[in-house]
Amino acid sequence: MSDKLVMSTGNKAMAAAVKMVKPTVVAAYPITPQTEVIEAIAEYVDGGEMTARYIPVESEHSAMTACIGASITGVRVFTATSSHGLLYMHEMLHWAAGARLPIVMGQINRTLAPGWNIWAEHSDALSQRDTGWLQVYVSTVQEAYDATIMAFRIAEDNRVLLPVMINMDGFLLSHIMQPFEMTEPGDFVPQISLPHKIDVNDPKGYGAMSPSDIHFTFRHDMEKAMRASRTVIAETEAAFAKRFGRSYAPIEEYLCDDADVVIVAMGTLGKEAEVAADLLRKEGVKAGVMRIRWLRPFPVDMKIEGKDLVVIDRDYSFGFGGVVAGEIQARYPQAKIASVIAGLGGQEVTYEDMANFVRTRKVGTEFWFGIPSEEQ
Amino acid sequence: MTEIPKEEMLLKCPSTCAGCGSLLALRYILKAAGKDTVLVIPACCNSVIQGVYPYMLHTVPVYNIAFAAAAACASGMSEAFRAVGKKTNVIVYAGDGGTADIGIQALSGALERGEDFLYICYDNEAYGNTGMQRSGATPLGAITTTTPNGKTVNKKDLDRIIEAHNLPYQATACASYPADIYNKVKKALSIPGPKFIHILAPCPPGWRTPSEKTVEIGKMAVKSGIWVLWEKEYDKFTISAPSRAAMKKPSPVVDYLKAQGRFRKVDDATAAKIQAQVDKNLKKIAAEAAYSEENA
Ligand SMILES: Cc1ncc(C[n+]2csc(CCOP(=O)(O)OP(=O)(O)O)c2C)c(N)n1
Ligand code: SF4
């Protein structure tokens, strides 16, 4: 293993990871704050550092579709997008997952218009929850790099064969420089072998008319693959830790064992929350943090017995509530949740703000950070 | 002489780069269109140029819409205005990416349906808003952030694609010729049905030219014949005055290329290829104008 310590933005680290795993085709369309990823890849390809075919398509709908076309031939495929680009892909996200294609996509989380706004928010990815894509949320440049490498191995595992979306907070991580270890993955990501790849010597029809009962089976198979992906993720993260020394879990816990109150958040908010927990501990509050990394498949073993949860959602499902809070409540009906809506449109949320959410929490209520209490 | 109104329809606070050709063009478009106008703007530089809420650059309403959606939005808006008897001008102001690439499907649909609005594509030959990636309208040889060694394929001939829809009015223009823009917009808005104007809009950061050279660079494009000003009203095709003059003795395209940093990787063979394409296109256009005159 030859690790190099380098400085990089989240975007460039993701591009570097993609280069390392040598996809055959990259099809992409620019959108802020993802552009750096695909510009870096375009440079690698033009400069001869990467032998992939780079297809500069005319829209995201075509980006995802070109990835689908490439993937079904059995090669490794990557794309990246954000926000409106992701939404414009929505139809094809279903096509990719339904066709069981292990496409890996970098997804830089950003708000949606109107009111054009380019800053971080999770609404874009969360509104794609039901497409059959695996979703991981990262919180550091190192994690962006590592998760990208692991994503290929997970997606391409024959027990999974579902696409993976790596979510990274726009600007807060995509454009932030941090040092990270640039690990050569070597054979950590095995050669891709797609069992249902197109083969002219064994002609098959793909996506043909399917009667209800068969269609039902296809969908159930997808869910079985989602469940199996929990095992594959655990194996992959364990193998990664063993080989490269950096360990990850579907939920990263910080000071949770004896905690009375736990902040739950995704992405950079989840990392910042660790500082809030330290601060609260100094005040004698037994606080901890659960940073949800894999939102799909959803974690099945959250240890929340006897704890208050302060769930910070950088998103909102109108007419319902914070998405992550709602997901936890649905899966763990006994959960005692104080829901906080914060960080929409890139609103700044500091560890001090988070500590305050904990201090003033009211379980069973929803609090919009920055909106006066009489308007809540 | 064209009398252009003194009244400014843009306030003095645009968040453009210095020397932006698209804003220069818009200034005259709005002067020609007047107050009874709504602008529809898909994602592009002009989504940013208009300023940050609650401030606004334009003195007419601006409706911002998703990148692929401008022509469909304008269709709905125009149909609604006409339904209640309003004449309000609906003008799409979109970049080349939003027109030639992601937006072309909605545009084609609207043109085919014969919707009553004016679609203006300002062509800075790349994706300016996201930091200068290649678009379908980026010319051969131009460096962008996704074609770091220069684009290896040709500029999409957007005008021929639009022309295939047989719309009542279609024109090209260039930000360096404001009177020509003004006249074409006036004429377009006097005709019912779909109208399309394609404006070359030099872009200093994207073209890697000095900010104060925008007008000069645009003129070089026209004088070399790499950009030709013409208009087509129903079947009547006419070459506009600046291009008619230029076509008598076009200047070498290589002067135009040399004046811009984005073409610095163009080798002699590519330059010759571009010159040959320009020569061929000029012949085609001259023949079309002659044919139109004969059959008038
Ligand atoms: C579906 C979607 N994909 C990508 C974007 C990001 N985006 C915004 S503007 C733009 C480029 C616009 O280029 P062009 O139309 O040529 O106009 P210009 O920016 O050059 O003025 C891109 C890629 C978006 N807003 N929506
Ligand atoms: S990038 Fe070009 S088109 Fe966009 S605002 Fe700047 S000068 Fe104008």
XYZ file of C-alpha atoms and ligand atoms in Angstrom:
706
model
C 0.000 0.000 0.000
C 1.460 3.346 -0.977
C -0.467 6.169 0.599
C 0.199 9.754 -0.322
C -0.973 12.580 1.915
C -2.347 15.270 -0.360
C -4.496 18.390 -0.106
C -7.650 18.388 -2.114
C -11.222 19.515 -2.375
C -13.953 16.917 -1.966
C -14.700 17.131 -5.669
C -11.134 16.542 -6.785
C -10.712 13.702 -4.313
C -13.778 12.051 -5.777
C -12.387 12.489 -9.301
C -9.062 11.015 -8.174
C -10.849 7.993 -6.725
C -12.710 7.518 -9.994
C -9.424 7.607 -11.889
C -8.019 4.954 -9.555
C -10.812 2.465 -10.198
C -10.542 2.926 -13.968
C -14.082 3.145 -15.311
C -14.469 2.513 -19.029
C -17.119 5.163 -19.628
C -17.885 8.482 -17.955
C -20.848 10.469 -19.268
C -21.559 13.744 -17.546
C -23.155 17.147 -17.699
C -21.924 20.151 -15.724
C -23.769 21.745 -12.826
C -22.518 23.761 -9.879
C -21.093 22.566 -7.487
C -20.337 19.266 -9.232
C -18.431 20.730 -12.200
C -15.007 20.315 -10.642
C -15.475 16.546 -10.597
C -16.165 16.226 -14.291
C -13.687 18.909 -15.308
C -10.976 16.998 -13.477
C -12.019 13.796 -15.229
C -12.098 15.570 -18.623
C -8.528 16.726 -17.935
C -7.388 13.241 -16.962
C -8.866 11.833 -20.145
C -7.587 14.586 -22.444
C -4.162 14.434 -20.818
C -3.944 10.674 -21.257
C -3.905 9.928 -17.512
C -7.135 7.999 -17.776
C -8.214 5.799 -20.632
C -11.970 6.130 -20.101
C -14.314 7.343 -22.804
C -15.632 10.695 -21.651
C -19.006 11.552 -23.217
C -19.870 15.243 -22.841
C -23.626 14.749 -23.268
C -26.167 17.519 -23.799
C -28.230 16.991 -20.636
C -28.403 14.945 -17.453
C -31.216 12.860 -18.823
C -28.760 11.819 -21.511
C -25.888 11.509 -19.032
C -27.733 8.873 -17.036
C -29.026 7.220 -20.180
C -25.549 7.024 -21.717
C -24.350 5.460 -18.464
C -27.161 2.918 -18.722
C -26.236 2.102 -22.316
C -22.590 1.699 -21.397
C -23.220 -0.248 -18.223
C -25.383 -2.908 -19.828
C -22.442 -3.843 -22.061
C -20.714 -4.910 -18.871
C -18.195 -2.127 -18.315
C -17.570 0.097 -15.290
C -19.377 3.429 -15.457
C -19.340 6.725 -13.546
C -21.183 10.015 -13.637
C -21.676 12.953 -11.297
C -24.354 15.550 -10.838
C -26.182 17.748 -8.378
C -29.533 19.294 -7.624
C -31.473 20.105 -10.802
C -29.268 17.739 -12.732
C -30.255 14.902 -10.424
C -33.901 15.801 -10.776
C -33.630 15.939 -14.526
C -32.245 12.387 -14.337
C -35.082 11.188 -12.164
C -36.790 9.067 -14.805
C -33.553 7.394 -15.804
C -32.576 6.756 -12.176
C -35.492 4.335 -12.100
C -34.340 2.801 -15.374
C -30.827 2.303 -14.033
C -31.886 0.657 -10.788
C -34.668 -1.368 -12.389
C -32.191 -2.744 -14.920
C -29.896 -3.652 -12.002
C -26.957 -1.668 -13.331
C -24.060 -0.936 -10.978
C -23.589 2.686 -12.008
C -21.731 4.869 -9.520
C -22.632 8.524 -9.290
C -21.151 11.418 -7.364
C -24.013 13.566 -6.126
C -23.133 16.963 -4.757
C -26.021 18.044 -2.552
C -27.543 21.382 -3.448
C -30.816 23.267 -3.028
C -33.538 23.337 -5.666
C -35.092 26.393 -7.338
C -37.087 28.545 -7.488
C -35.086 31.009 -5.866
C -31.894 29.945 -7.650
C -29.513 28.894 -4.930
C -26.388 26.822 -5.298
C -25.701 26.020 -1.643
C -25.960 22.787 0.281
C -29.229 21.016 1.038
C -30.232 17.353 0.987
C -33.629 17.735 -0.671
C -32.254 16.818 -4.085
C -31.041 13.363 -3.093
C -33.787 12.681 -0.584
C -36.418 13.190 -3.234
C -34.764 10.256 -5.071
C -35.035 7.885 -2.115
C -37.473 5.558 -3.822
C -35.620 5.037 -7.092
C -33.775 1.918 -5.942
C -30.379 3.613 -5.647
C -28.138 3.060 -2.656
C -27.295 6.355 -0.992
C -24.272 7.151 1.129
C -23.548 10.581 2.659
C -19.949 11.592 3.325
C -18.524 14.209 5.666
C -14.827 14.667 4.927
C -12.586 14.754 1.862
C -11.056 11.462 2.976
C -14.455 9.895 3.204
C -15.451 11.219 -0.223
C -12.406 9.470 -1.663
C -12.824 6.241 0.289
C -16.580 5.998 -0.249
C -16.146 6.446 -3.992
C -13.740 3.535 -4.168
C -15.970 1.347 -2.003
C -19.087 2.322 -3.946
C -17.845 0.550 -7.071
C -17.148 -2.660 -5.162
C -20.541 -2.548 -3.470
C -22.542 -1.687 -6.593
C -20.783 -4.278 -8.727
C -21.089 -7.096 -6.194
C -23.323 -9.721 -7.761
C -25.421 -9.870 -4.603
C -26.247 -6.159 -5.078
C -26.132 -4.981 -8.704
C -27.802 -1.722 -7.856
C -26.499 1.780 -8.557
C -24.853 3.799 -5.806
C -25.075 7.531 -5.195
C -22.321 9.159 -3.136
C -23.686 12.320 -1.556
C -21.407 15.184 -0.598
C -22.496 18.590 0.720
C -22.118 21.292 -1.937
C -19.300 23.774 -1.204
C -19.149 22.778 2.486
C -17.262 19.722 1.345
C -17.139 19.742 -2.457
C -14.997 22.892 -2.486
C -13.262 22.639 0.888
C -9.579 21.713 0.960
C -8.561 19.047 3.441
C -5.562 16.758 3.624
C -6.294 13.125 2.803
C -4.506 9.882 2.173
C -4.635 9.013 -1.487
C -4.673 5.257 -1.271
C -4.033 3.152 -4.344
C -6.936 0.724 -4.280
C -5.015 -1.937 -6.195
C -7.272 -4.946 -6.591
C -9.615 -3.824 -3.815
C -12.270 -3.288 -6.462
C -12.306 -6.539 -8.425
C -12.874 -6.688 -12.158
C -16.479 -6.057 -13.044
C -18.488 -9.047 -14.206
C -22.082 -8.218 -14.978
C -24.080 -11.428 -15.234
C -26.733 -9.943 -17.492
C -24.462 -7.967 -19.798
C -25.375 -7.769 -23.456
C -23.862 -10.639 -25.366
C -24.535 -11.133 -29.061
C -23.720 -14.811 -28.656
C -26.479 -15.165 -26.093
C -29.154 -12.745 -27.255
C -31.726 -11.630 -24.668
C -34.431 -8.998 -24.550
C -33.979 -6.321 -21.901
C -36.861 -4.535 -20.267
C -39.503 -6.220 -22.356
C -43.204 -6.152 -21.483
C -43.546 -7.983 -18.220
C -46.796 -9.294 -16.802
C -47.793 -8.187 -13.310
C -46.656 -11.251 -11.410
C -43.224 -11.202 -13.026
C -42.923 -7.483 -12.571
C -43.751 -8.031 -8.929
C -40.878 -10.495 -8.684
C -38.485 -8.026 -10.289
C -39.382 -5.455 -7.694
C -39.077 -7.931 -4.872
C -35.668 -8.926 -6.209
C -34.603 -5.293 -5.986
C -35.630 -5.191 -2.367
C -33.776 -8.442 -1.709
C -30.686 -6.871 -3.268
C -31.133 -3.802 -1.051
C -31.253 -6.035 2.002
C -28.242 -8.002 0.812
C -26.390 -4.766 0.269
C -26.353 -4.274 4.057
C -24.115 -7.325 4.295
C -22.030 -6.294 1.313
C -21.552 -2.798 2.728
C -20.490 -4.227 6.083
C -18.065 -6.651 4.419
C -16.658 -3.977 2.140
C -16.160 -1.462 4.928
C -14.532 -4.121 7.107
C -12.238 -5.216 4.266
C -11.363 -1.591 3.584
C -10.517 -0.995 7.242
C -8.372 -4.100 7.362
C -6.487 -3.249 4.220
C -6.198 0.538 4.414
C -6.739 1.237 8.119
C -9.704 3.563 7.831
C -12.972 2.256 9.157
C -16.524 3.292 8.443
C -19.952 2.097 9.518
C -23.450 2.699 8.172
C -23.994 4.905 11.214
C -20.935 6.606 12.632
C -21.419 6.874 16.378
C -19.632 9.404 18.545
C -19.871 9.201 22.366
C -23.166 7.382 22.083
C -22.743 4.539 24.582
C -23.699 6.446 27.708
C -25.461 9.339 25.982
C -28.835 10.643 27.165
C -29.282 12.754 24.077
C -27.997 12.084 20.580
C -27.759 14.461 17.640
C -28.633 12.683 14.406
C -27.583 14.258 11.112
C -26.048 13.451 7.736
C -23.031 14.787 5.876
C -21.018 17.701 7.191
C -23.666 18.544 9.812
C -23.073 15.108 11.309
C -19.353 15.834 11.617
C -19.867 19.315 13.040
C -22.225 17.785 15.611
C -19.273 15.986 17.195
C -17.892 19.365 18.241
C -21.299 20.232 19.705
C -21.270 16.980 21.670
C -17.830 17.814 23.103
C -19.107 21.226 24.136
C -22.202 19.757 25.768
C -20.154 17.117 27.589
C -18.133 19.940 29.178
C -21.408 21.336 30.485
C -22.268 17.953 31.941
C -24.800 17.022 29.296
C -24.311 13.438 28.174
C -24.527 14.087 24.472
C -23.541 11.922 21.510
C -23.811 11.891 17.749
C -25.127 9.424 15.224
C -24.107 10.362 11.727
C -26.179 8.455 9.243
C -23.971 7.473 6.309
C -26.108 4.969 4.440
C -29.633 6.251 4.068
C -30.455 3.519 1.530
C -30.458 0.824 2.607
C -31.783 2.386 5.802
C -29.984 1.382 9.008
C -31.797 -1.392 10.842
C -29.952 -1.325 14.130
C -30.000 2.183 15.557
C -29.268 1.935 19.259
C -31.611 4.605 20.530
C -33.187 2.929 23.567
C -33.670 5.448 26.395
C -32.117 8.331 24.443
C -33.595 11.585 23.221
C -32.821 12.186 19.557
C -32.278 15.655 18.151
C -32.605 14.985 14.422
C -31.287 17.768 12.215
C -32.765 17.692 8.728
C -31.163 19.722 5.955
C -34.307 19.009 3.920
C -38.063 19.057 4.273
C -40.985 17.022 3.048
C -43.780 19.578 2.797
C -46.934 18.597 4.599
C -45.049 15.947 6.506
C -41.831 16.949 8.235
C -38.085 16.499 8.177
C -37.301 13.473 6.028
C -34.686 11.846 8.235
C -36.746 12.429 11.379
C -39.732 10.884 9.621
C -37.742 7.894 8.437
C -36.423 7.198 11.918
C -39.837 7.600 13.506
C -41.368 5.238 10.953
C -38.791 2.536 11.539
C -38.445 3.068 15.295
C -41.905 4.098 16.547
C -40.601 4.321 20.120
C -37.957 6.927 19.152
C -38.167 10.175 21.152
C -37.455 12.752 18.489
C -36.994 16.494 18.635
C -36.983 17.486 14.976
C -34.888 20.429 13.818
C -35.049 21.840 10.315
C -31.802 23.671 9.623
C -29.323 24.480 6.906
C -31.761 24.786 4.001
C -30.370 26.765 1.088
C -26.947 26.600 2.679
C -28.006 28.356 5.903
C -25.078 28.347 8.314
C -25.435 25.974 11.251
C -22.552 25.966 13.729
C -21.760 23.523 16.510
C -22.921 26.183 18.959
C -26.293 26.308 17.224
C -26.473 22.534 17.457
C -25.626 22.557 21.147
C -28.500 24.986 21.535
C -30.856 22.656 19.687
C -29.971 20.053 22.292
C -30.313 22.416 25.266
C -33.726 23.698 24.180
C -35.081 20.484 22.637
C -38.728 19.560 23.022
C -39.314 15.922 22.121
C -42.278 15.506 19.799
C -42.010 18.969 18.253
C -40.513 20.476 15.129
C -38.280 23.543 15.241
C -37.255 25.622 12.209
C -33.891 27.203 12.929
C -33.878 30.927 12.134
C -37.658 31.379 12.081
C -38.954 33.376 15.088
C -40.743 31.130 17.581
C -44.113 32.897 17.228
C -44.116 32.047 13.510
C -43.267 28.354 13.975
C -31.004 55.745 -39.291
C -32.621 53.615 -36.614
C -34.008 55.666 -33.763
C -33.267 53.787 -30.574
C -35.138 54.975 -27.457
C -32.999 56.645 -24.811
C -34.899 55.042 -21.997
C -32.928 52.270 -20.325
C -34.786 49.052 -19.499
C -31.870 47.717 -17.487
C -30.801 49.372 -14.257
C -27.150 50.044 -13.634
C -26.234 47.112 -11.422
C -25.653 43.994 -13.491
C -23.575 41.204 -11.953
C -21.872 40.428 -15.255
C -18.257 40.088 -16.062
C -16.914 43.322 -17.526
C -17.592 43.502 -21.254
C -20.339 40.848 -21.359
C -21.769 40.589 -24.875
C -25.017 38.988 -23.719
C -25.907 41.994 -21.581
C -25.040 44.410 -24.341
C -27.445 42.579 -26.628
C -30.167 42.425 -23.997
C -30.004 46.168 -23.515
C -31.124 46.688 -27.113
C -33.558 43.792 -27.137
C -35.487 45.363 -24.273
C -35.341 48.818 -25.808
C -36.968 47.323 -28.896
C -39.497 45.229 -26.974
C -40.682 47.941 -24.614
C -42.541 47.740 -21.321
C -45.259 45.274 -22.264
C -42.803 42.385 -22.159
C -42.001 39.421 -19.965
C -38.629 37.714 -20.067
C -38.395 33.969 -19.560
C -34.903 32.919 -18.510
C -33.668 29.358 -18.105
C -30.534 28.599 -16.110
C -27.652 30.550 -17.696
C -25.435 33.562 -17.030
C -28.517 35.758 -17.247
C -30.024 34.018 -14.209
C -27.134 35.532 -12.298
C -26.750 38.826 -14.123
C -30.216 39.905 -12.949
C -28.999 40.206 -9.357
C -29.870 38.640 -6.032
C -33.335 38.812 -4.438
C -34.849 41.258 -3.539
C -32.884 43.349 -6.061
C -33.504 43.238 -9.789
C -31.750 44.503 -12.872
C -34.643 44.569 -15.346
C -37.582 46.941 -15.527
C -39.816 44.213 -17.002
C -40.940 41.039 -15.204
C -38.510 38.145 -15.369
C -39.646 34.560 -14.962
C -36.848 32.132 -14.111
C -37.379 28.524 -15.050
C -35.551 25.203 -15.188
C -32.757 24.741 -17.707
C -34.561 22.456 -20.167
C -37.899 24.188 -19.875
C -37.783 27.726 -21.301
C -39.686 27.188 -24.550
C -42.396 25.145 -22.844
C -42.782 27.802 -20.163
C -43.024 30.537 -22.788
C -45.630 28.449 -24.620
C -47.827 28.330 -21.540
C -47.301 31.986 -20.756
C -48.007 33.143 -24.283
C -51.131 30.966 -24.643
C -52.436 32.336 -21.356
C -51.823 35.964 -22.329
C -53.483 35.458 -25.725
C -56.414 33.639 -24.096
C -57.260 36.728 -22.080
C -56.625 39.051 -25.019
C -53.223 40.403 -23.968
C -50.538 41.216 -26.516
C -47.683 41.108 -24.000
C -44.409 40.090 -25.619
C -43.043 36.842 -24.292
C -39.302 36.674 -24.894
C -37.085 33.776 -23.944
C -33.516 34.830 -23.308
C -31.413 31.681 -23.209
C -27.802 30.705 -23.688
C -26.508 28.363 -26.341
C -26.433 25.445 -23.904
C -30.024 25.987 -22.877
C -30.954 26.224 -26.550
C -28.795 23.915 -28.639
C -28.333 21.229 -25.988
C -30.627 20.598 -23.054
C -33.477 22.863 -24.182
C -33.739 21.879 -27.816
C -36.547 19.380 -27.369
C -38.945 21.851 -25.743
C -37.907 24.471 -28.288
C -38.588 22.168 -31.219
C -41.992 21.308 -29.798
C -42.961 24.938 -29.332
C -41.819 25.902 -32.834
C -43.722 23.015 -34.373
C -46.886 24.012 -32.493
C -46.522 27.556 -33.768
C -46.490 29.210 -30.342
C -46.491 32.991 -30.347
C -43.275 34.099 -28.672
C -39.782 35.277 -29.477
C -36.949 32.968 -28.557
C -33.566 34.631 -28.417
C -30.452 32.549 -28.008
C -27.383 34.525 -27.034
C -24.472 32.423 -28.076
C -21.288 32.748 -26.053
C -20.283 29.347 -27.396
C -19.939 27.604 -24.017
C -21.570 27.120 -20.635
C -20.667 30.426 -19.006
C -22.695 30.066 -15.852
C -20.983 26.904 -14.673
C -17.516 28.078 -15.612
C -16.994 27.517 -19.342
C -17.561 23.922 -20.211
C -18.070 23.008 -23.846
C -21.569 23.201 -25.324
C -22.921 21.933 -28.630
C -22.293 25.453 -29.919
C -18.620 25.571 -28.965
C -16.626 25.902 -32.183
C -13.995 23.502 -33.412
C -10.661 24.100 -31.729
C -11.927 26.167 -28.797
C -10.540 25.425 -25.360
C -13.074 24.971 -22.588
C -12.751 23.337 -19.185
C -14.103 20.072 -20.604
C -12.110 20.356 -23.830
C -8.760 21.395 -22.358
C -6.955 20.643 -25.622
C -9.552 22.320 -27.821
C -12.855 20.952 -29.086
C -12.362 18.226 -31.665
C -15.791 18.418 -33.278
C -17.708 21.163 -35.043
C -20.167 23.722 -33.746
C -23.741 22.503 -34.067
C -25.565 24.323 -36.862
C -28.431 25.500 -34.692
C -29.850 27.829 -37.322
C -30.402 25.046 -39.841
C -32.148 22.986 -37.168
C -34.461 25.868 -36.321
C -35.009 26.623 -39.986
C -36.356 23.122 -40.532
C -39.365 24.147 -38.430
C -40.383 26.749 -41.056
C -41.117 29.551 -38.680
C -42.378 32.943 -39.851
C -39.327 34.859 -38.664
C -35.764 33.854 -38.004
C -32.570 35.889 -37.819
C -29.002 35.971 -36.673
C -27.374 38.971 -35.003
C -24.269 39.921 -33.091
C -23.859 41.919 -29.890
C -21.490 44.268 -31.721
C -24.276 45.541 -33.997
C -26.948 47.043 -31.698
C -28.994 48.751 -34.423
C -29.279 45.469 -36.303
C -30.457 43.735 -33.106
C -32.914 46.503 -32.403
C -34.456 46.331 -35.867
C -34.672 42.559 -35.894
C -36.354 42.373 -32.508
C -38.845 45.078 -33.554
C -39.665 43.203 -36.717
C -39.887 39.820 -34.991
C -42.307 41.154 -32.405
C -44.549 42.549 -35.133
C -45.111 39.059 -36.537
C -47.446 36.534 -34.878
C -46.212 32.997 -34.238
C -42.800 31.672 -33.262
C -39.747 33.817 -33.873
C -36.114 32.972 -33.302
C -33.037 35.196 -33.153
C -29.556 33.794 -32.657
C -27.115 36.376 -31.334
C -23.367 35.900 -31.179
C -22.360 37.273 -27.771
C -18.620 37.561 -27.152
C -17.694 36.601 -23.607
C -14.355 37.943 -22.336
C -13.563 35.272 -19.708
C -14.745 32.407 -21.888
C -13.110 33.605 -25.069
C -10.065 34.813 -23.187
C -10.194 38.283 -24.641
C -9.758 41.675 -22.950
C -13.031 43.085 -21.570
C -12.822 46.203 -23.693
C -12.553 44.199 -26.925
C -16.038 42.667 -26.934
C -17.392 44.868 -29.713
C -14.242 44.529 -31.762
C -14.166 40.722 -31.478
C -17.812 40.469 -32.511
C -17.087 42.649 -35.526
C -14.131 40.440 -36.428
C -16.455 37.446 -36.418
C -18.782 39.148 -38.869
C -16.001 40.567 -41.028
C -14.372 37.161 -41.386
C -17.682 35.531 -42.248
C -17.440 32.963 -39.451
C -20.636 34.619 -38.221
C -23.091 35.859 -40.838
C -25.923 38.294 -40.139
C -29.099 37.473 -42.008
C -32.847 37.333 -41.582
C -35.581 35.198 -42.968
C -39.118 36.512 -43.022
C -41.382 33.748 -44.217
C -39.480 32.691 -47.343
C -37.629 35.931 -47.893
C -33.994 35.432 -47.004
C -31.764 38.516 -46.807
C -28.201 39.030 -45.772
C -27.978 41.984 -43.385
C -25.940 45.050 -44.307
C -22.775 44.431 -42.231
C -22.423 40.920 -43.613
C -23.232 42.021 -47.144
C -20.315 44.402 -46.890
C -18.056 41.821 -45.275
C -18.816 39.121 -47.817
C -17.369 41.218 -50.635
C -13.943 40.590 -49.164
C -13.968 38.593 -45.949
C -10.967 38.998 -43.669
C -8.969 35.832 -42.884
C -10.555 33.746 -40.136
C -7.176 33.185 -38.562
C -7.098 36.842 -37.445
C -10.286 36.186 -35.524
C -8.854 32.998 -34.026
C -5.561 34.634 -33.101
C -7.330 37.410 -31.221
C -8.713 34.921 -28.683
C -6.962 32.837 -26.045
C -9.495 30.035 -26.380
C -8.125 29.197 -29.854
C -4.472 29.170 -28.854
C -4.143 25.412 -29.375
C -5.521 25.544 -32.911
C -2.864 24.267 -35.315
C -2.493 25.288 -38.956
C -4.408 22.292 -40.265
C -7.397 23.014 -38.038
C -7.282 26.705 -38.931
C -7.336 25.755 -42.604
C -10.273 23.443 -41.966
C -12.178 26.233 -40.210
C -11.399 28.613 -43.098
C -12.667 26.047 -45.604
C -15.888 25.604 -43.647
C -16.401 29.354 -43.549
C -15.806 29.667 -47.289
C -18.276 26.908 -48.013
C -20.891 28.381 -45.702
C -20.535 31.842 -47.232
C -21.135 30.387 -50.681
C -24.203 28.581 -49.443
C -25.593 31.720 -47.860
C -24.901 33.863 -50.923
C -26.675 31.298 -53.107
C -29.625 31.206 -50.735
C -29.936 35.004 -50.791
C -29.696 35.065 -54.605
C -32.314 32.343 -54.916
C -34.630 34.190 -52.532
C -34.244 37.415 -54.526
C -34.924 35.703 -57.844
C -38.032 34.031 -56.511
C -39.328 37.029 -54.587
C -30.888 20.302 -15.281
C -29.768 21.241 -15.056
N -28.524 20.858 -15.381
C -27.489 21.686 -15.194
C -27.681 22.916 -14.662
C -26.476 23.779 -14.429
N -26.335 24.854 -15.368
C -26.872 26.065 -15.126
S -26.586 27.154 -16.323
C -25.652 26.015 -17.189
C -24.965 26.367 -18.465
C -25.666 27.391 -19.234
O -25.020 27.556 -20.428
P -25.649 28.394 -21.578
O -27.060 27.986 -21.801
O -24.754 28.315 -22.741
O -25.701 29.885 -20.990
P -24.495 30.746 -20.378
O -24.299 30.255 -18.989
O -23.319 30.562 -21.234
O -24.998 32.128 -20.344
C -25.618 24.805 -16.538
C -24.900 23.631 -17.030
C -29.002 23.298 -14.320
N -29.292 24.489 -13.801
N -30.008 22.441 -14.525
S -19.301 34.474 -18.509
Fe -19.495 35.545 -20.439
S -21.685 35.531 -20.931
Fe -21.448 35.019 -18.754
S -21.643 36.988 -17.668
Fe -19.468 36.651 -18.032
S -19.088 37.680 -19.994
Fe -21.281 37.409 -19.823
